[in-house]
Amino acid sequence: MDASSTARPRRNTRVLTACDACRLSKTRCDSARPVCAKCVQRDMILSWPIFPKEKSVSTFPMAAYSEKPDRFQTALHSLDPQRLLELREIFMTKIWTKNPIVDPDQLDFYIARVLENGVDWSASSCLVLLIFALAAIWGNYPDDETREVSYNEPSFSPPVTYLTISVPEHRMKESLTFLSMARKRISTAYLDDTLLGVQCLCLFGIWYQYNIEPIPGWKMFRTASMLWQTYRLKHREGKTVRSAQEESLEQRLYWTCLKSEWYSIHHTPQILTQLADIQYLSDFPYSLPSFPTRQPSNDSAGWVFSNPSSTDLEAASSYYYLAEIFLRRLLNRARNAVRVLSPDIDPPTINTLAETLTQLEGQLQQWVDCLPHTLRFNMPLESAPGPKEGELMKLSRERYVEVRELLCRAYLYLCIHVPLDAGMAALYGVKASEALLLAVYRIQTEVPFFRHPGSWGACRVRFNHALCLIAGFRAKLTQRPSAEYVTIPPDWADCVRVVIERLKIWGQEGGGIKELSVLLEWLMHGNLELSN
């Protein structure tokens, strides 16, 4: 008998069903379902040992997985050409600048066809309807969209007045009119084998994000990613002659799908194990997307589309889009780097982590140095934001603060949870204190009640900032040795209370935001018990 056939097979201890996040980060996965242990801890400050293990509520309730029912029943009786052109202008000036996934010439052609022939059942009509739906629901930056409303109690007591952040009725009604028509054409978009289908599903995703529906939005972007991959497979051999415009659009849609995947992963750990095909999105087939050149307008129906400062808008949009891609990738590197954090981390690993964080800080500063004038902001912690700071500049500044705070947050974790020698504690205490200052800065300088597609994520970001402030205070209160050199901002408690009030207002919109405010109140109450 062959010895090889009787030899005891070698036991394979490697997990063959590791989740996608662990495969990407090359870390060991325990293969637990529905979420592995690494994914549960990833970027979740609530899992820090400084906080109680058992929480009062879940940060992502079951109701957040479902689509909201429409607030109004609507029907479109006729198309007003003037209003449609106004909506087109709103889209180009307020939405397209952050999401340049529809070429202006392409949009003008499709709108002209709708104005000439009416809305049909094509994917191009679905695209136009979605653009009108987004434009109709969109607000004006930097308007505070809170307003007082009265609620009549089922008794003879006076009406109760409270603040709401819900989309005003006239905007929501008009938007739902177009959205309901687009929904009826979603199958046409899904079956489309061009980039039109990808565009439609991305626009659906943006609408749901704007309406604080993170999971329905993710489902749309996930489908858009699948359609993009199908399109990519169809054309990967390069046998089909395509225009430069189409290739540019393919690149921008790739990055939009990828950014949306990252957004969902980092704010919704519960869906990590469902991303069965995210590996292809990490192959980076493009270094950076290109942008199309404006073609001469050739409106077959004779419609005139005004483009005030279109060149300036498109240039600013291109710069912002490229800048955000770079910073998103840097943010991912930072999140991957800090995955080694644990109370049992050893000194060599700490030193390696510190070196990596220093390199990332250098890359972040290079990003700032390369910003064009239209996006260059006043440096955080050095000066206040400019009085007339534009939306793209504000978004760039907030994204910068998010990355910088995350890099410093790792030192806060070390100072709170890891026994450090005196020299290391003093060195890292400076960075940990900077993390708390950045948290206060972000809370004090944000535009909290301007609604945009990232509003749900912004609520979770401010929640994390409040958690860091509470964690720092608890560490000082319980006299953690390594936290000796961490300085707690004197107004930390006021900032946490501000976050709680903001989350309560946003909490009426669902998406698990209300639960975040409940958790913060519970933790603040726990601080009082610790101090007694």
Coordinates of C-alpha atoms in Angstrom, one line a residue:
M1 CA 0.0 0.0 0.0
D2 CA 1.3 3.5 -0.9
A3 CA 2.5 5.2 2.3
S4 CA 1.1 8.5 1.0
S5 CA -2.4 7.1 0.9
T6 CA -2.2 5.9 4.6
A7 CA -0.6 9.0 6.0
R8 CA -2.7 11.0 8.4
P9 CA -4.0 14.0 6.6
R10 CA -2.6 17.3 7.9
R11 CA -5.2 19.4 9.7
N12 CA -6.0 22.6 8.0
T13 CA -6.5 25.3 10.7
R14 CA -7.1 28.2 8.3
V15 CA -10.6 29.5 8.1
L16 CA -11.8 29.0 4.6
T17 CA -15.0 31.0 4.9
A18 CA -13.5 34.3 6.2
C19 CA -15.7 37.3 5.7
D20 CA -14.8 39.8 3.0
A21 CA -13.5 42.5 5.4
C22 CA -11.1 40.1 7.0
R23 CA -9.9 38.9 3.6
L24 CA -9.3 42.4 2.5
S25 CA -7.4 43.3 5.7
K26 CA -5.5 39.9 5.7
T27 CA -6.6 39.4 9.4
R28 CA -7.7 36.1 11.0
C29 CA -11.4 35.6 10.9
D30 CA -13.4 33.4 13.3
S31 CA -16.0 32.7 10.6
A32 CA -18.8 33.5 13.0
R33 CA -22.1 34.4 11.5
P34 CA -23.9 36.7 10.9
V35 CA -20.9 38.9 11.9
C36 CA -17.4 37.9 12.8
A37 CA -15.8 39.2 16.0
K38 CA -13.4 41.4 14.1
C39 CA -16.2 43.1 12.2
V40 CA -18.2 43.7 15.4
Q41 CA -15.3 45.6 16.9
R42 CA -14.3 47.5 13.7
D43 CA -14.7 51.2 14.1
M44 CA -17.2 50.8 16.9
I45 CA -16.2 52.9 19.9
L46 CA -19.0 51.4 21.9
S47 CA -17.0 48.2 22.0
W48 CA -14.2 49.9 23.9
P49 CA -13.7 48.3 27.3
I50 CA -14.1 51.6 29.0
F51 CA -17.8 51.4 28.3
P52 CA -20.3 48.9 29.9
K53 CA -20.4 45.6 28.0
E54 CA -24.2 45.5 28.0
K55 CA -25.9 48.4 26.2
S56 CA -29.3 49.8 26.9
V57 CA -30.5 49.7 23.3
S58 CA -29.2 48.6 19.9
T59 CA -27.6 51.2 17.6
F60 CA -29.3 49.7 14.6
P61 CA -32.9 48.6 15.3
M62 CA -34.9 46.2 13.1
A63 CA -37.1 49.0 11.7
A64 CA -34.1 50.6 10.1
Y65 CA -33.8 47.7 7.6
S66 CA -37.2 48.5 6.0
E67 CA -38.2 51.1 3.5
K68 CA -40.3 53.9 4.8
P69 CA -43.9 54.1 3.6
D70 CA -44.5 57.1 1.3
R71 CA -45.8 60.1 3.3
F72 CA -48.2 61.1 0.5
Q73 CA -50.1 59.6 -2.4
T74 CA -49.2 61.5 -5.5
A75 CA -50.1 61.6 -9.2
L76 CA -48.6 63.6 -12.1
H77 CA -51.3 65.2 -14.1
S78 CA -49.1 67.1 -16.6
L79 CA -45.5 68.1 -17.3
D80 CA -44.7 71.8 -16.9
P81 CA -41.8 72.4 -19.2
Q82 CA -40.7 75.5 -17.2
R83 CA -40.7 73.6 -13.9
L84 CA -38.8 70.7 -15.4
L85 CA -36.1 73.1 -16.7
E86 CA -35.9 74.6 -13.2
L87 CA -35.4 71.2 -11.7
R88 CA -32.7 70.5 -14.2
E89 CA -30.9 73.6 -13.1
I90 CA -31.2 72.7 -9.4
F91 CA -29.7 69.2 -10.1
M92 CA -26.8 70.7 -12.0
T93 CA -25.9 73.3 -9.4
K94 CA -26.7 71.5 -6.2
I95 CA -26.4 67.8 -6.7
W96 CA -24.3 67.1 -9.8
T97 CA -21.3 69.0 -8.2
K98 CA -20.9 66.3 -5.6
N99 CA -22.1 63.4 -7.9
P100 CA -21.0 64.0 -11.5
I101 CA -22.4 60.7 -12.7
V102 CA -24.6 62.1 -15.5
D103 CA -23.0 64.0 -18.3
P104 CA -24.7 67.4 -18.9
D105 CA -25.0 66.8 -22.6
Q106 CA -26.5 63.4 -22.0
L107 CA -29.0 64.8 -19.6
D108 CA -30.0 67.7 -21.9
F109 CA -30.7 65.2 -24.7
Y110 CA -32.9 63.0 -22.5
I111 CA -34.8 65.9 -21.1
A112 CA -35.4 67.3 -24.5
R113 CA -36.8 64.0 -25.6
V114 CA -39.1 63.9 -22.6
L115 CA -40.3 67.4 -23.3
E116 CA -40.9 66.5 -27.0
N117 CA -42.4 63.0 -26.7
G118 CA -43.4 62.7 -23.0
V119 CA -42.3 60.1 -20.4
D120 CA -42.0 56.6 -21.9
W121 CA -40.9 53.3 -20.3
S122 CA -37.3 53.6 -21.3
A123 CA -34.3 53.6 -18.9
S124 CA -33.5 57.2 -20.1
S125 CA -37.0 58.3 -18.9
C126 CA -36.3 56.6 -15.6
L127 CA -33.1 58.6 -15.3
V128 CA -34.8 61.9 -16.0
L129 CA -37.5 61.1 -13.5
L130 CA -35.0 60.3 -10.8
I131 CA -33.1 63.6 -11.5
F132 CA -36.3 65.5 -11.1
A133 CA -37.2 63.6 -7.9
L134 CA -33.8 64.5 -6.4
A135 CA -34.0 68.1 -7.5
A136 CA -37.5 68.5 -6.1
I137 CA -36.6 67.2 -2.6
W138 CA -33.2 69.0 -2.3
G139 CA -32.7 71.9 0.1
N140 CA -30.6 75.1 -0.1
Y141 CA -27.1 75.0 1.6
P142 CA -26.6 76.1 4.4
D143 CA -30.2 76.5 5.4
D144 CA -31.3 75.2 8.8
E145 CA -34.2 72.9 7.8
T146 CA -35.7 72.5 11.3
R147 CA -39.1 74.1 11.9
E148 CA -41.7 74.0 14.6
V149 CA -44.8 72.0 14.2
S150 CA -47.8 71.5 16.4
Y151 CA -49.1 68.1 17.5
N152 CA -52.7 67.9 18.9
E153 CA -52.9 65.5 21.8
P154 CA -56.0 63.3 21.9
S155 CA -57.4 65.3 24.8
F156 CA -58.4 68.9 25.5
S157 CA -54.9 70.0 26.4
P158 CA -53.2 72.7 24.3
P159 CA -51.3 71.5 21.1
V160 CA -47.7 70.4 21.7
T161 CA -45.0 72.2 19.7
Y162 CA -41.8 70.4 18.7
L163 CA -38.9 70.7 16.2
T164 CA -38.9 68.6 13.1
I165 CA -36.3 68.0 10.4
S166 CA -38.7 66.2 8.0
V167 CA -38.7 67.3 4.4
P168 CA -41.3 70.0 3.8
E169 CA -44.6 68.7 2.4
H170 CA -44.4 70.6 -0.9
R171 CA -40.9 69.3 -1.6
M172 CA -41.7 65.7 -0.6
K173 CA -45.0 65.6 -2.6
E174 CA -43.3 66.8 -5.8
S175 CA -40.4 64.5 -5.3
L176 CA -42.5 61.4 -4.6
T177 CA -44.5 62.2 -7.8
F178 CA -41.4 61.7 -9.9
L179 CA -40.0 58.9 -7.7
S180 CA -43.2 56.8 -7.9
M181 CA -43.0 57.0 -11.7
A182 CA -39.3 56.0 -11.7
R183 CA -40.0 53.0 -9.4
K184 CA -42.4 51.7 -12.1
R185 CA -39.5 51.8 -14.5
I186 CA -36.8 50.3 -12.3
S187 CA -37.0 46.9 -14.0
T188 CA -36.2 48.6 -17.3
A189 CA -33.1 50.2 -15.7
Y190 CA -32.1 46.9 -14.1
L191 CA -32.3 45.0 -17.4
D192 CA -30.4 47.8 -19.3
D193 CA -26.9 46.6 -20.3
T194 CA -25.4 50.1 -20.8
L195 CA -24.3 52.5 -18.1
L196 CA -27.8 53.9 -18.0
G197 CA -28.9 51.2 -15.6
V198 CA -25.9 51.9 -13.3
Q199 CA -26.8 55.6 -13.3
C200 CA -30.4 55.0 -12.4
L201 CA -29.6 52.7 -9.5
C202 CA -27.0 55.2 -8.2
L203 CA -29.6 58.0 -8.3
F204 CA -32.1 55.8 -6.5
G205 CA -29.5 55.2 -3.8
I206 CA -28.8 58.9 -3.4
W207 CA -32.5 59.6 -3.0
Y208 CA -32.9 57.0 -0.3
Q209 CA -29.8 58.3 1.5
Y210 CA -31.3 61.8 1.4
N211 CA -34.5 60.4 3.0
I212 CA -32.5 58.8 5.8
E213 CA -33.1 55.2 4.6
P214 CA -29.5 53.7 4.8
I215 CA -30.4 50.1 4.0
P216 CA -32.7 50.7 1.0
G217 CA -30.0 53.1 -0.2
W218 CA -27.3 50.5 0.2
K219 CA -29.4 48.0 -1.7
M220 CA -29.7 50.3 -4.6
F221 CA -25.9 51.1 -4.7
R222 CA -25.2 47.4 -4.3
T223 CA -27.3 46.6 -7.3
A224 CA -25.6 49.5 -9.2
S225 CA -22.2 47.9 -8.4
M226 CA -23.4 44.6 -9.8
L227 CA -24.7 46.3 -13.0
W228 CA -21.3 48.1 -13.3
Q229 CA -19.5 44.8 -12.9
T230 CA -21.6 43.2 -15.6
Y231 CA -20.9 46.2 -17.9
R232 CA -17.2 45.9 -17.1
L233 CA -17.1 42.2 -18.0
K234 CA -18.9 42.9 -21.3
H235 CA -16.3 45.4 -22.4
R236 CA -13.1 44.1 -20.7
E237 CA -11.6 42.6 -23.8
G238 CA -11.7 46.0 -25.5
K239 CA -13.2 44.8 -28.7
T240 CA -16.1 47.3 -28.6
V241 CA -15.3 50.9 -29.8
R242 CA -16.4 53.3 -27.1
S243 CA -16.2 57.1 -26.9
A244 CA -14.0 58.9 -24.4
Q245 CA -17.2 60.2 -22.9
E246 CA -18.4 56.7 -22.1
E247 CA -15.1 55.5 -20.7
S248 CA -15.0 58.5 -18.5
L249 CA -18.5 57.9 -17.3
E250 CA -17.6 54.3 -16.5
Q251 CA -14.7 55.4 -14.3
R252 CA -16.8 57.9 -12.4
L253 CA -19.6 55.4 -11.8
Y254 CA -17.0 52.9 -10.6
W255 CA -15.7 55.4 -7.9
T256 CA -19.3 56.4 -7.0
C257 CA -20.2 52.7 -6.4
L258 CA -17.0 52.1 -4.5
K259 CA -17.4 55.2 -2.2
S260 CA -21.0 54.1 -1.4
E261 CA -19.8 50.6 -0.5
W262 CA -17.2 52.1 1.8
Y263 CA -19.8 54.4 3.3
S264 CA -22.1 51.4 4.0
I265 CA -19.4 49.2 5.4
H266 CA -18.0 51.8 7.9
H267 CA -21.4 53.0 9.2
T268 CA -23.3 49.7 9.1
P269 CA -21.2 46.8 10.3
Q270 CA -24.2 44.5 10.3
I271 CA -24.2 44.2 6.5
L272 CA -20.5 43.4 6.2
T273 CA -20.9 39.7 5.7
Q274 CA -23.5 40.2 3.0
L275 CA -21.0 41.9 0.6
A276 CA -20.2 38.7 -1.2
D277 CA -18.6 40.4 -4.2
I278 CA -16.9 43.4 -2.8
Q279 CA -13.4 42.0 -3.8
Y280 CA -13.8 43.2 -7.4
L281 CA -14.4 46.7 -6.1
S282 CA -11.0 46.7 -4.4
D283 CA -9.0 45.8 -7.5
F284 CA -8.9 49.5 -8.4
P285 CA -9.0 49.2 -12.2
Y286 CA -8.5 53.0 -12.4
S287 CA -6.1 55.2 -10.6
L288 CA -8.3 58.2 -10.8
P289 CA -11.3 59.0 -13.0
S290 CA -11.1 61.2 -16.0
F291 CA -13.7 63.8 -16.9
P292 CA -15.3 64.5 -20.2
T293 CA -15.0 67.6 -22.3
R294 CA -18.1 69.6 -23.0
Q295 CA -19.6 68.9 -26.4
P296 CA -21.4 71.5 -28.4
S297 CA -25.1 71.5 -27.6
N298 CA -27.3 70.0 -30.3
D299 CA -30.9 70.1 -28.9
S300 CA -33.1 68.3 -31.4
A301 CA -36.2 69.8 -29.9
G302 CA -34.8 73.3 -29.7
W303 CA -34.9 73.6 -26.0
V304 CA -32.5 76.0 -24.4
F305 CA -30.6 74.9 -21.3
S306 CA -28.8 77.7 -19.4
N307 CA -25.5 76.9 -17.8
P308 CA -24.5 79.8 -15.5
S309 CA -20.8 79.5 -14.8
S310 CA -20.9 75.9 -16.0
T311 CA -17.2 75.8 -16.6
D312 CA -16.4 76.9 -13.0
L313 CA -19.0 74.5 -11.5
E314 CA -17.6 71.6 -13.5
A315 CA -14.0 72.4 -12.5
A316 CA -14.9 72.7 -8.8
S317 CA -16.8 69.5 -9.0
S318 CA -13.9 67.6 -10.6
Y319 CA -11.4 68.9 -8.0
Y320 CA -13.8 67.9 -5.2
Y321 CA -14.5 64.5 -6.6
L322 CA -10.8 63.7 -7.0
A323 CA -9.9 65.1 -3.6
E324 CA -12.6 63.0 -1.9
I325 CA -11.5 59.8 -3.6
F326 CA -8.0 60.3 -2.3
L327 CA -9.2 61.1 1.2
R328 CA -11.6 58.1 1.2
R329 CA -8.7 55.8 0.4
L330 CA -6.6 57.4 3.1
L331 CA -9.5 57.0 5.5
N332 CA -9.6 53.3 4.6
R333 CA -5.9 52.9 5.2
A334 CA -6.3 54.5 8.6
R335 CA -9.2 52.2 9.5
N336 CA -7.2 49.2 8.4
A337 CA -4.2 50.3 10.5
V338 CA -6.1 50.7 13.8
R339 CA -7.6 47.2 13.6
V340 CA -4.7 45.9 15.6
L341 CA -5.9 47.9 18.7
S342 CA -6.7 45.8 21.7
P343 CA -6.0 46.0 25.4
D344 CA -3.4 43.2 24.9
I345 CA -1.5 44.9 22.2
D346 CA 2.3 44.5 22.7
P347 CA 4.9 47.3 22.5
P348 CA 6.4 46.3 19.1
T349 CA 2.9 46.4 17.5
I350 CA 2.3 49.8 19.2
N351 CA 5.5 51.1 17.7
T352 CA 4.6 49.8 14.2
L353 CA 1.1 51.3 14.5
A354 CA 2.6 54.7 15.6
E355 CA 4.9 54.7 12.5
T356 CA 2.0 53.9 10.2
L357 CA -0.1 56.6 11.7
T358 CA 2.7 59.1 11.3
Q359 CA 3.0 58.2 7.6
L360 CA -0.7 58.6 7.2
E361 CA -0.6 62.0 8.9
G362 CA 2.1 63.0 6.4
Q363 CA -0.1 61.9 3.5
L364 CA -3.0 63.8 4.9
Q365 CA -0.9 67.0 5.0
Q366 CA 0.1 66.4 1.4
W367 CA -3.5 66.2 0.5
V368 CA -4.1 69.6 2.2
D369 CA -1.1 71.1 0.4
C370 CA -2.4 70.0 -3.0
L371 CA -5.9 71.4 -2.6
P372 CA -6.9 74.0 -5.2
H373 CA -8.0 77.4 -4.1
T374 CA -11.7 76.6 -4.5
L375 CA -11.4 73.9 -1.8
R376 CA -8.8 75.3 0.5
F377 CA -10.2 75.8 4.0
N378 CA -9.1 77.4 7.2
M379 CA -7.1 74.8 9.2
P380 CA -9.0 73.2 12.0
L381 CA -7.8 74.0 15.6
E382 CA -6.0 77.0 14.2
S383 CA -8.8 79.2 13.0
A384 CA -12.6 79.1 12.6
P385 CA -14.2 78.2 9.3
G386 CA -14.6 81.1 6.9
P387 CA -17.8 83.1 7.2
K388 CA -18.8 82.4 3.5
E389 CA -17.5 78.9 3.3
G390 CA -19.0 77.1 0.3
E391 CA -20.5 73.6 0.5
L392 CA -17.7 71.8 -1.3
M393 CA -15.1 73.6 0.9
K394 CA -17.1 72.7 4.0
L395 CA -17.4 69.0 2.9
S396 CA -13.6 68.9 2.3
R397 CA -12.9 70.4 5.7
E398 CA -15.2 68.0 7.5
R399 CA -13.7 65.0 5.7
Y400 CA -10.2 66.2 6.7
V401 CA -11.3 66.5 10.3
E402 CA -12.8 63.0 10.2
V403 CA -9.5 61.4 9.0
R404 CA -7.3 63.5 11.3
E405 CA -9.5 62.7 14.3
L406 CA -9.5 58.9 13.5
L407 CA -5.7 59.0 13.3
C408 CA -5.5 60.6 16.8
R409 CA -8.3 58.4 18.1
A410 CA -5.9 55.4 18.1
Y411 CA -3.7 57.2 20.6
L412 CA -6.8 57.9 22.8
Y413 CA -7.6 54.2 22.8
L414 CA -4.0 53.4 23.8
C415 CA -4.0 55.9 26.7
I416 CA -7.3 54.6 28.0
H417 CA -6.9 50.8 27.7
V418 CA -3.2 49.9 27.4
P419 CA -0.6 50.1 30.2
L420 CA 2.1 52.5 28.8
D421 CA 5.4 53.5 30.2
A422 CA 5.6 57.2 31.4
G423 CA 7.4 58.4 28.2
M424 CA 5.0 56.7 25.9
A425 CA 2.0 57.9 27.9
A426 CA 3.2 61.5 27.7
L427 CA 4.0 61.3 24.0
Y428 CA 0.7 59.7 23.1
G429 CA -1.3 61.8 25.5
V430 CA -0.7 64.9 23.3
K431 CA -2.2 63.1 20.3
A432 CA -5.1 61.7 22.4
S433 CA -5.9 65.2 23.6
E434 CA -5.9 66.4 20.0
A435 CA -8.5 63.8 19.2
L436 CA -10.8 65.2 21.8
L437 CA -10.2 68.8 20.6
L438 CA -11.0 67.7 17.1
A439 CA -14.2 66.1 18.3
V440 CA -15.2 69.4 20.0
Y441 CA -14.2 71.4 16.9
R442 CA -16.4 69.2 14.6
I443 CA -19.4 69.4 16.9
Q444 CA -19.1 73.2 17.3
T445 CA -18.5 74.0 13.6
E446 CA -20.8 71.6 11.7
V447 CA -23.9 72.6 9.9
P448 CA -26.1 70.2 11.8
F449 CA -29.5 70.6 10.2
F450 CA -28.8 71.0 6.5
R451 CA -30.0 67.8 5.0
H452 CA -27.9 65.9 2.4
P453 CA -27.3 62.3 1.4
G454 CA -24.6 62.0 4.1
S455 CA -26.8 63.2 6.9
W456 CA -27.3 59.8 8.4
G457 CA -23.6 59.1 8.4
A458 CA -23.0 62.5 9.9
C459 CA -25.2 61.6 12.8
R460 CA -23.1 58.5 13.5
V461 CA -19.9 60.6 13.2
R462 CA -21.1 63.1 15.8
F463 CA -22.2 60.2 17.9
N464 CA -18.6 58.8 17.7
H465 CA -17.2 62.2 18.7
A466 CA -19.4 62.3 21.7
L467 CA -18.4 58.8 22.7
C468 CA -14.7 59.8 22.5
L469 CA -15.4 62.7 24.9
I470 CA -17.3 60.4 27.3
A471 CA -14.5 57.8 27.1
G472 CA -11.8 60.4 27.9
F473 CA -13.8 61.7 30.9
R474 CA -14.4 58.2 32.2
A475 CA -10.7 57.4 31.9
K476 CA -9.8 60.4 34.0
L477 CA -12.6 59.7 36.4
T478 CA -11.5 56.1 37.0
Q479 CA -7.8 57.3 37.1
R480 CA -6.5 55.1 34.3
P481 CA -2.7 55.4 34.7
S482 CA -1.9 55.9 31.0
A483 CA -4.5 58.7 30.7
E484 CA -2.6 60.9 33.1
Y485 CA -1.4 63.2 30.2
V486 CA -4.7 63.3 28.4
T487 CA -6.4 66.7 28.7
I488 CA -10.2 66.7 28.6
P489 CA -11.7 69.9 27.0
P490 CA -13.5 71.9 29.6
D491 CA -16.7 72.1 27.5
W492 CA -16.8 68.4 26.7
A493 CA -20.1 67.8 28.6
D494 CA -21.8 70.7 26.8
C495 CA -20.8 69.3 23.5
V496 CA -22.2 65.9 24.3
R497 CA -25.5 67.5 25.3
V498 CA -25.6 69.4 22.0
V499 CA -25.0 66.1 20.2
I500 CA -27.9 64.5 22.1
E501 CA -30.3 67.3 21.2
R502 CA -29.3 67.1 17.6
L503 CA -29.7 63.4 17.5
K504 CA -33.1 63.7 19.1
I505 CA -34.3 66.0 16.3
W506 CA -32.8 63.8 13.6
G507 CA -34.1 60.7 15.4
Q508 CA -37.6 61.4 14.1
E509 CA -36.3 60.4 10.7
G510 CA -35.5 56.8 11.7
G511 CA -32.4 54.9 10.7
G512 CA -31.5 54.2 14.3
I513 CA -30.6 57.8 15.0
K514 CA -33.0 58.1 18.0
E515 CA -31.2 55.1 19.6
L516 CA -27.9 56.9 19.5
S517 CA -29.3 59.8 21.6
V518 CA -30.7 57.3 24.1
L519 CA -27.3 55.6 24.4
L520 CA -25.5 58.9 25.0
E521 CA -28.0 59.9 27.7
W522 CA -27.6 56.5 29.3
L523 CA -23.8 56.8 29.3
M524 CA -23.9 60.4 30.7
H525 CA -26.1 59.1 33.5
G526 CA -23.5 56.3 34.1
N527 CA -20.9 59.0 34.5
L528 CA -22.9 60.6 37.3
E529 CA -23.0 57.2 39.1
L530 CA -19.3 56.7 38.7
S531 CA -18.5 60.2 40.2
N532 CA -20.7 59.5 43.3

